[in-house]
Amino acid sequence: FKGIMAAVNFRLKRQDLEGLDILIQGAGNVGSLIAHHLKKLGANIIIADINFKAAEKLAATIGAKIIDSEKVFDTKCDIFVPCALGGILNPDTISKLQASIVAGAANNQLANISDAEILYKKNITYVPDYVINAGGLIEASSYYDGKYNKQIVDLEISKIYDTVDLILNESKK
């Protein structure tokens, strides 16, 4: 969420999600969690999942639109949030992609590191998955010493916004 918000501020010059079309690929645990959160903030959610029943269940819960998982890259949206498979961004899929921002939690979204350059040339703001995924690692590692502190975890996770902001602003140079 923090990474998406930083990207929205950077690219769209907005502090809110009201009325933005956000396509979430993956209706599993992570995709569902982010869908609920983004919907509460006024985004229009579009769900795609190879498990149509999971997509249906999530869509019914939050009032989202469902698209066929084969149509992900052919669907116009403001933000594409991959939360399913890795390796999905390649020259073919990027050429079809109709979003101005890619910011999701799927691991290794780029099929090849050179695909980041293709996104850049197509003027698509890409937030690296390993930065957005940092929240899960921060949360999990906080249990390591047996002294879990929600306030500290939340503070550390909130820093993801600043990290994404720094990376995106550095990319302009």
CSV table of C-alpha atoms in Angstrom, one decimal:
chain,number,residue,atom,x,y,z
A,1,PHE,CA,0.0,0.0,0.0
A,2,LYS,CA,2.7,2.5,0.9
A,3,GLY,CA,4.6,1.8,-2.4
A,4,ILE,CA,1.4,2.3,-4.4
A,5,MET,CA,0.6,5.6,-2.6
A,6,ALA,CA,4.2,6.9,-3.3
A,7,ALA,CA,3.8,5.9,-6.9
A,8,VAL,CA,0.5,7.7,-7.2
A,9,ASN,CA,1.9,10.8,-5.6
A,10,PHE,CA,5.0,10.7,-7.9
A,11,ARG,CA,3.3,9.9,-11.2
A,12,LEU,CA,-0.3,11.2,-10.8
A,13,LYS,CA,0.5,14.1,-8.4
A,14,ARG,CA,-2.3,12.9,-6.1
A,15,GLN,CA,-2.6,12.0,-2.4
A,16,ASP,CA,-5.7,9.9,-2.8
A,17,LEU,CA,-7.1,7.0,-4.9
A,18,GLU,CA,-10.6,8.2,-5.4
A,19,GLY,CA,-11.9,7.1,-8.7
A,20,LEU,CA,-8.7,5.5,-9.9
A,21,ASP,CA,-9.0,2.2,-11.8
A,22,ILE,CA,-6.7,-0.4,-10.1
A,23,LEU,CA,-6.3,-3.8,-11.7
A,24,ILE,CA,-5.2,-6.4,-9.2
A,25,GLN,CA,-3.8,-9.7,-10.7
A,26,GLY,CA,-4.3,-12.3,-8.0
A,27,ALA,CA,-7.2,-12.8,-5.6
A,28,GLY,CA,-5.1,-14.8,-3.0
A,29,ASN,CA,-4.1,-13.5,0.4
A,30,VAL,CA,-2.0,-10.6,-0.7
A,31,GLY,CA,-4.2,-9.5,-3.6
A,32,SER,CA,-7.3,-9.7,-1.4
A,33,LEU,CA,-5.8,-7.7,1.4
A,34,ILE,CA,-4.7,-4.9,-0.9
A,35,ALA,CA,-8.0,-5.0,-2.8
A,36,HIS,CA,-9.9,-4.4,0.5
A,37,HIS,CA,-7.6,-1.6,1.5
A,38,LEU,CA,-7.6,0.2,-1.8
A,39,LYS,CA,-11.4,-0.1,-2.2
A,40,LYS,CA,-11.9,1.5,1.2
A,41,LEU,CA,-9.9,4.5,-0.2
A,42,GLY,CA,-12.3,5.0,-3.1
A,43,ALA,CA,-10.5,3.1,-5.9
A,44,ASN,CA,-12.4,1.2,-8.5
A,45,ILE,CA,-11.0,-2.4,-8.3
A,46,ILE,CA,-10.7,-4.8,-11.2
A,47,ILE,CA,-9.8,-8.4,-10.3
A,48,ALA,CA,-8.2,-11.0,-12.4
A,49,ASP,CA,-7.2,-14.5,-11.3
A,50,ILE,CA,-6.8,-17.9,-13.0
A,51,ASN,CA,-9.0,-19.2,-10.1
A,52,PHE,CA,-12.2,-17.6,-11.2
A,53,LYS,CA,-14.0,-18.6,-8.1
A,54,ALA,CA,-11.5,-16.8,-5.9
A,55,ALA,CA,-11.9,-13.7,-8.1
A,56,GLU,CA,-15.7,-14.0,-7.9
A,57,LYS,CA,-15.6,-14.3,-4.1
A,58,LEU,CA,-13.4,-11.2,-3.7
A,59,ALA,CA,-15.4,-9.2,-6.2
A,60,ALA,CA,-18.6,-10.0,-4.4
A,61,THR,CA,-17.1,-9.0,-1.1
A,62,ILE,CA,-15.8,-5.6,-2.1
A,63,GLY,CA,-17.9,-4.7,-5.2
A,64,ALA,CA,-15.2,-5.1,-7.8
A,65,LYS,CA,-15.3,-5.9,-11.5
A,66,ILE,CA,-13.9,-9.2,-12.7
A,67,ILE,CA,-12.0,-9.7,-15.9
A,68,ASP,CA,-10.7,-12.8,-17.5
A,69,SER,CA,-7.1,-13.5,-16.5
A,70,GLU,CA,-6.1,-13.6,-20.2
A,71,LYS,CA,-7.2,-10.0,-20.6
A,72,VAL,CA,-5.0,-8.4,-17.9
A,73,PHE,CA,-2.6,-6.7,-20.3
A,74,ASP,CA,-5.4,-5.6,-22.6
A,75,THR,CA,-7.4,-3.8,-19.9
A,76,LYS,CA,-7.1,-0.1,-19.4
A,77,CYS,CA,-6.4,0.9,-15.8
A,78,ASP,CA,-4.5,3.6,-13.9
A,79,ILE,CA,-2.5,1.1,-11.8
A,80,PHE,CA,-1.6,-2.5,-12.5
A,81,VAL,CA,-1.0,-4.4,-9.2
A,82,PRO,CA,0.5,-7.9,-9.9
A,83,CYS,CA,0.0,-10.1,-6.8
A,84,ALA,CA,0.2,-13.5,-8.5
A,85,LEU,CA,3.0,-15.0,-10.7
A,86,GLY,CA,6.5,-13.7,-11.3
A,87,GLY,CA,8.1,-13.2,-14.7
A,88,ILE,CA,4.9,-11.6,-16.2
A,89,LEU,CA,6.4,-8.4,-17.5
A,90,ASN,CA,8.2,-9.0,-20.8
A,91,PRO,CA,8.4,-7.2,-24.1
A,92,ASP,CA,5.1,-8.8,-25.3
A,93,THR,CA,3.1,-8.1,-22.2
A,94,ILE,CA,4.6,-4.6,-21.7
A,95,SER,CA,3.7,-3.6,-25.3
A,96,LYS,CA,0.0,-4.4,-24.4
A,97,LEU,CA,0.0,-2.9,-20.9
A,98,GLN,CA,-2.4,0.0,-20.5
A,99,ALA,CA,-1.4,1.4,-17.1
A,100,SER,CA,0.7,4.3,-16.1
A,101,ILE,CA,1.9,2.6,-12.9
A,102,VAL,CA,3.0,-1.0,-12.1
A,103,ALA,CA,3.2,-1.5,-8.3
A,104,GLY,CA,2.5,-5.0,-6.9
A,105,ALA,CA,3.7,-7.6,-4.5
A,106,ALA,CA,4.3,-10.6,-6.9
A,107,ASN,CA,8.0,-11.6,-6.7
A,108,ASN,CA,10.3,-11.1,-9.7
A,109,GLN,CA,7.7,-9.5,-11.9
A,110,LEU,CA,10.2,-8.7,-14.7
A,111,ALA,CA,11.0,-11.6,-16.9
A,112,ASN,CA,14.4,-10.0,-17.5
A,113,ILE,CA,16.1,-7.0,-16.0
A,114,SER,CA,16.1,-5.3,-19.4
A,115,ASP,CA,12.3,-5.2,-19.2
A,116,ALA,CA,12.6,-2.4,-16.7
A,117,GLU,CA,14.1,-0.3,-19.5
A,118,ILE,CA,11.1,-1.2,-21.8
A,119,LEU,CA,8.7,0.0,-19.0
A,120,TYR,CA,10.7,3.2,-18.7
A,121,LYS,CA,10.7,3.9,-22.4
A,122,LYS,CA,6.9,3.3,-22.5
A,123,ASN,CA,6.6,5.9,-19.7
A,124,ILE,CA,5.2,3.4,-17.2
A,125,THR,CA,6.3,4.0,-13.6
A,126,TYR,CA,7.5,0.7,-12.1
A,127,VAL,CA,8.0,0.2,-8.4
A,128,PRO,CA,10.4,-2.7,-7.8
A,129,ASP,CA,8.7,-5.6,-6.2
A,130,TYR,CA,11.4,-6.2,-3.6
A,131,VAL,CA,10.8,-2.7,-2.2
A,132,ILE,CA,7.0,-3.1,-2.0
A,133,ASN,CA,7.5,-6.6,-0.5
A,134,ALA,CA,9.6,-5.2,2.3
A,135,GLY,CA,6.6,-4.9,4.5
A,136,GLY,CA,6.1,-8.6,4.6
A,137,LEU,CA,9.7,-9.1,5.5
A,138,ILE,CA,9.6,-6.4,8.2
A,139,GLU,CA,6.5,-8.0,9.7
A,140,ALA,CA,8.0,-11.5,9.7
A,141,SER,CA,11.4,-10.6,11.0
A,142,SER,CA,9.8,-8.7,13.9
A,143,TYR,CA,8.8,-12.1,15.4
A,144,TYR,CA,12.3,-13.4,15.3
A,145,ASP,CA,13.5,-12.3,18.7
A,146,GLY,CA,10.1,-12.9,20.4
A,147,LYS,CA,9.6,-9.2,21.1
A,148,TYR,CA,7.0,-8.2,18.6
A,149,ASN,CA,6.1,-4.5,18.8
A,150,LYS,CA,3.3,-3.4,16.4
A,151,GLN,CA,4.2,0.2,16.7
A,152,ILE,CA,7.7,-0.4,15.7
A,153,VAL,CA,6.6,-2.6,12.8
A,154,ASP,CA,4.1,0.0,11.6
A,155,LEU,CA,6.8,2.7,11.8
A,156,GLU,CA,9.2,0.6,9.8
A,157,ILE,CA,6.6,-0.3,7.2
A,158,SER,CA,5.6,3.4,6.8
A,159,LYS,CA,9.1,4.1,5.6
A,160,ILE,CA,8.5,2.1,2.4
A,161,TYR,CA,6.7,5.2,1.1
A,162,ASP,CA,9.9,7.3,1.5
A,163,THR,CA,12.0,4.6,0.0
A,164,VAL,CA,9.8,4.3,-3.1
A,165,ASP,CA,9.6,8.1,-3.4
A,166,LEU,CA,13.4,8.3,-3.3
A,167,ILE,CA,13.8,5.5,-5.9
A,168,LEU,CA,11.3,7.1,-8.3
A,169,ASN,CA,12.7,10.6,-7.9
A,170,GLU,CA,16.2,9.2,-8.6
A,171,SER,CA,14.9,7.5,-11.7
A,172,LYS,CA,14.2,11.0,-13.2
A,173,LYS,CA,17.8,11.9,-13.1
